[in-house]
Short mmCIF file of C-alpha atoms in Angstrom, two decimals:
data_model
loop_
_atom_site.label_atom_id
_atom_site.label_comp_id
_atom_site.label_asym_id
_atom_site.label_seq_id
_atom_site.Cartn_x
_atom_site.Cartn_y
_atom_site.Cartn_z
CA MET E 1 106.77 -62.12 228.02
CA PRO E 2 108.46 -62.03 224.59
CA SER E 3 112.14 -62.67 224.41
CA ARG E 4 114.70 -60.05 223.41
CA LYS E 5 115.31 -61.90 220.18
CA SER E 6 111.66 -61.64 219.19
CA ALA E 7 111.62 -57.90 219.96
CA ARG E 8 114.65 -57.29 217.77
CA LYS E 9 112.98 -59.14 214.88
CA ALA E 10 109.87 -57.02 215.28
CA ARG E 11 111.89 -53.80 215.17
CA ARG E 12 113.69 -54.98 212.03
CA ARG E 13 110.32 -55.41 210.29
CA VAL E 14 109.04 -51.95 211.37
CA VAL E 15 112.11 -49.94 210.27
CA PRO E 16 112.04 -51.02 206.59
CA THR E 17 108.33 -50.31 206.48
CA LEU E 18 108.84 -46.79 207.81
CA LEU E 19 111.69 -46.14 205.41
CA THR E 20 109.61 -47.31 202.48
CA GLY E 21 106.74 -45.01 203.43
CA LEU E 22 109.05 -42.05 203.95
CA ALA E 23 110.66 -42.62 200.56
CA ALA E 24 107.25 -42.66 198.93
CA VAL E 25 106.31 -39.34 200.55
CA VAL E 26 109.58 -37.71 199.48
CA ALA E 27 109.15 -38.98 195.93
CA THR E 28 105.65 -37.54 195.78
CA ILE E 29 106.82 -34.11 196.99
CA VAL E 30 109.71 -34.05 194.51
CA GLY E 31 107.37 -34.98 191.69
CA VAL E 32 104.99 -32.16 192.49
CA VAL E 33 107.81 -29.60 192.65
CA VAL E 34 109.33 -30.75 189.38
CA HIS E 35 105.94 -30.69 187.66
CA GLN E 36 105.25 -27.11 188.79
CA SER E 37 108.72 -26.01 187.70
CA LEU E 38 108.22 -27.50 184.25
CA GLU E 39 104.85 -25.77 183.85
CA SER E 40 106.36 -22.41 184.84
CA SER E 41 109.24 -22.81 182.38
CA SER E 42 106.87 -23.81 179.61
CA SER E 43 104.60 -20.79 180.10
CA SER E 44 107.60 -18.44 180.21
CA ALA E 45 109.01 -19.83 176.99
CA ALA E 46 105.66 -19.59 175.23
CA ALA E 47 105.15 -15.91 176.05
CA PRO E 48 106.65 -13.70 173.27
CA PHE E 49 109.02 -10.85 174.11
CA SER E 50 107.15 -7.55 174.38
CA PRO E 51 109.24 -4.37 174.24
CA LEU E 52 108.31 -1.46 176.46
CA THR E 53 105.87 0.85 174.79
CA PRO E 54 103.93 3.85 176.11
CA SER E 55 100.81 1.70 176.48
CA SER E 56 102.61 -1.13 178.29
CA THR E 57 104.29 1.22 180.75
CA GLY E 58 101.23 3.37 181.35
CA ALA E 59 102.94 6.48 179.89
CA SER E 60 101.50 8.59 177.11
CA SER E 61 103.41 9.07 173.85
CA SER E 62 104.26 12.65 174.86
CA ASP E 63 106.00 11.33 177.99
CA VAL E 64 108.45 9.24 175.98
CA ALA E 65 111.57 11.21 175.05
CA PRO E 66 112.86 10.81 171.46
CA PRO E 67 116.23 9.16 170.95
CA PRO E 68 119.08 11.60 171.58
CA ASP E 69 120.34 11.23 168.00
CA ALA E 70 116.93 11.77 166.37
CA PRO E 71 117.02 14.49 163.65
CA PRO E 72 115.12 17.72 164.38
CA PRO E 73 111.77 18.21 162.67
CA PRO E 74 112.01 19.87 159.29
CA GLU E 75 111.67 23.54 159.24
CA ARG E 76 108.56 25.04 157.78
CA PRO E 77 109.34 26.33 154.26
CA ARG E 78 108.97 30.05 153.50
CA GLU E 79 105.58 30.78 151.96
CA ARG E 80 105.14 32.54 148.66
CA SER E 81 101.91 34.49 148.54
CA GLY E 82 100.32 34.62 145.13
CA PRO E 83 101.21 36.51 141.95
CA LEU E 84 102.39 39.61 143.83
CA GLY E 85 104.46 37.78 146.39
CA GLU E 86 108.19 37.30 146.64
CA ALA E 87 108.46 36.35 142.98
CA ASP E 88 107.44 39.92 142.13
CA GLY E 89 109.78 41.54 144.62
CA ALA E 90 107.89 41.48 147.90
CA VAL E 91 110.20 40.78 150.83
CA PRO E 92 109.58 39.14 154.20
CA ASP E 93 110.38 40.92 157.42
CA ASP E 94 114.06 41.19 158.26
CA ALA E 95 115.30 40.36 154.74
CA SER E 96 119.06 40.64 154.34
CA VAL E 97 121.22 41.87 151.46
CA PHE E 98 122.70 38.35 151.55
CA ASP E 99 119.38 36.59 150.87
CA ASP E 100 120.14 35.36 147.37
CA GLU E 101 116.96 33.28 147.24
CA LEU E 102 114.86 36.45 147.24
CA PRO E 103 114.27 37.91 143.76
CA ALA E 104 114.13 41.38 145.34
CA VAL E 105 117.79 40.92 146.29
CA ALA E 106 119.09 38.59 143.59
CA ASN E 107 117.74 40.78 140.75
CA LEU E 108 119.47 43.95 141.90
CA ASP E 109 122.22 45.37 139.73
CA PRO E 110 125.33 43.30 140.57
CA ASP E 111 127.49 46.35 141.31
CA LEU E 112 124.83 47.81 143.57
CA LEU E 113 124.47 44.50 145.37
CA ASP E 114 128.23 44.18 145.88
CA ALA E 115 128.39 47.67 147.37
CA LEU E 116 125.43 46.93 149.64
CA ARG E 117 126.99 43.73 150.93
CA GLU E 118 130.31 45.38 151.64
CA ALA E 119 128.57 48.19 153.49
CA ALA E 120 126.32 45.77 155.38
CA SER E 121 129.31 43.74 156.56
CA ASP E 122 131.06 46.85 157.87
CA ALA E 123 127.86 48.11 159.47
CA GLU E 124 127.51 44.76 161.23
CA ASP E 125 130.96 45.33 162.73
CA ASP E 126 129.56 48.56 164.18
CA GLY E 127 126.59 46.71 165.64
CA VAL E 128 124.14 47.83 162.94
CA ARG E 129 122.15 45.30 160.93
CA MET E 130 121.02 46.40 157.50
CA VAL E 131 117.60 45.18 156.31
CA VAL E 132 116.20 45.28 152.78
CA ASN E 133 112.69 46.71 152.90
CA SER E 134 112.41 46.74 149.12
CA GLY E 135 114.71 46.04 146.21
CA TRP E 136 113.97 44.86 142.70
CA ARG E 137 110.27 44.85 141.80
CA SER E 138 108.34 43.50 138.86
CA ALA E 139 106.40 45.99 136.75
CA ALA E 140 103.16 44.48 138.03
CA TYR E 141 104.23 44.96 141.64
CA GLN E 142 105.30 48.54 140.94
CA GLU E 143 101.93 49.28 139.36
CA HIS E 144 100.21 47.76 142.38
CA LEU E 145 102.20 50.03 144.72
CA LEU E 146 101.44 53.04 142.55
CA GLN E 147 97.70 52.42 142.69
CA GLU E 148 97.91 52.01 146.46
CA ALA E 149 99.72 55.36 146.67
CA VAL E 150 97.05 57.03 144.54
CA ALA E 151 94.36 55.69 146.85
CA GLU E 152 96.30 56.82 149.91
CA HIS E 153 97.30 60.31 148.72
CA GLY E 154 94.21 61.10 146.68
CA SER E 155 95.77 61.87 143.30
CA GLU E 156 98.35 60.66 140.81
CA GLU E 157 100.29 63.90 141.21
CA GLU E 158 100.71 63.48 144.95
CA ALA E 159 101.36 59.76 144.64
CA ALA E 160 104.20 60.50 142.19
CA ARG E 161 106.14 62.11 145.03
CA TRP E 162 106.44 58.67 146.58
CA VAL E 163 105.99 55.99 143.94
CA SER E 164 107.21 56.03 140.34
CA THR E 165 105.51 54.43 137.38
CA PRO E 166 106.67 50.99 136.22
CA ASP E 167 108.29 52.61 133.17
CA THR E 168 110.47 54.98 135.20
CA SER E 169 111.00 53.16 138.49
CA LEU E 170 114.62 52.43 139.43
CA HIS E 171 113.31 49.51 141.47
CA VAL E 172 111.95 47.81 138.37
CA SER E 173 115.34 48.13 136.68
CA GLY E 174 117.09 46.83 139.81
CA ASP E 175 119.01 50.06 140.41
CA ALA E 176 117.49 51.12 143.73
CA VAL E 177 117.03 49.67 147.18
CA ASP E 178 115.11 50.75 150.28
CA ILE E 179 117.08 50.15 153.47
CA GLY E 180 116.01 49.94 157.10
CA PRO E 181 115.75 50.19 160.02
CA THR E 182 116.44 53.71 161.26
CA ASP E 183 119.91 53.00 162.62
CA ALA E 184 120.93 51.46 159.29
CA MET E 185 119.65 54.51 157.41
CA ASP E 186 121.60 56.73 159.78
CA TRP E 187 124.74 54.62 159.30
CA LEU E 188 124.43 54.83 155.51
CA SER E 189 123.84 58.57 155.60
CA ARG E 190 127.25 58.92 157.25
CA HIS E 191 129.21 56.16 155.51
CA GLY E 192 127.31 55.29 152.33
CA ALA E 193 129.40 57.51 150.04
CA ASP E 194 132.48 55.43 150.90
CA TYR E 195 130.78 52.52 149.12
CA GLY E 196 129.21 54.59 146.34
CA LEU E 197 125.79 54.37 148.00
CA CYS E 198 123.83 57.61 147.96
CA GLN E 199 120.49 58.84 149.19
CA ILE E 200 118.75 60.39 146.19
CA TYR E 201 115.59 62.04 147.57
CA ASP E 202 115.16 64.21 150.64
CA ASN E 203 111.73 62.75 151.35
CA GLU E 204 112.98 59.14 151.15
CA PRO E 205 115.91 58.64 153.53
CA TRP E 206 115.62 54.89 152.94
CA HIS E 207 116.08 55.01 149.14
CA TYR E 208 119.66 54.38 147.97
CA GLU E 209 121.26 54.07 144.56
CA LEU E 210 124.79 53.41 143.37
CA ARG E 211 126.95 56.38 142.44
CA PRO E 212 130.43 54.92 141.81
CA ASP E 213 132.15 58.33 141.88
CA ALA E 214 130.80 59.14 145.33
CA ALA E 215 133.82 57.61 147.07
CA ASP E 216 135.98 60.36 145.56
CA ASP E 217 133.55 63.17 144.82
CA GLY E 218 130.85 62.62 147.40
CA CYS E 219 127.19 62.02 146.71
CA PRO E 220 125.37 64.42 144.35
CA ASP E 221 122.83 66.91 145.61
CA ARG E 222 119.53 65.30 146.50
CA TYR E 223 116.18 66.00 144.88
CA ASP E 224 113.28 67.08 147.04
CA ASP E 225 111.29 64.08 145.80
CA PRO E 226 111.06 61.91 142.67
CA THR E 227 108.98 64.50 140.80
CA GLN E 228 112.11 66.69 140.66
CA ASP E 229 114.21 63.89 139.15
CA PRO E 230 114.58 64.27 135.35
CA ARG E 231 114.69 60.48 135.03
CA MET E 232 111.10 60.29 136.29
CA GLN E 233 109.73 62.60 133.58
#
């Protein structure tokens, strides 16, 4: 039977051996963990930054809202249609007496235009918006309208009741304007004389010209139609 002293010596030899083995195992585990950590850090550093885009998020470009401070898309410019377009006096729908960019408005007699604008501003206060259906016209445009009237009414004589020749037209000289819609014509029929604006022909309640004395003397008697107007002869 071994002595106690021999047993203690044996235990002393076993303990260091166990400690050495345990240390080796721990070192191995730590090494593996550190190696994996380094690989992960390396791959993360190598990958470039990729901002979110519609394709990376799975959203389409229409799903991505524009920045809140992005400017609105430009407005579509007003079209000018050929040689007999706005440059010759044609007007778009809802043209105003304040549309200086329209030749039909800008080329009107300055005194007539001033009176129209004053009247239009006061009409607006009454809830009535004044629209220019026709103003200044080029001679070519007037001739075009005359030929259309001849085709519509069947003769030059009948057409003359509605459309003057380029040589006699007050539109070509910039001294006449056609106003709409109906409520604006009605407003002018009641208040136009205060601004020197007078209806000239019974058959054209939209046709107005400037008569500066109308504010004091009232508008002159109207002609039945342009064929009764000595200026059209």
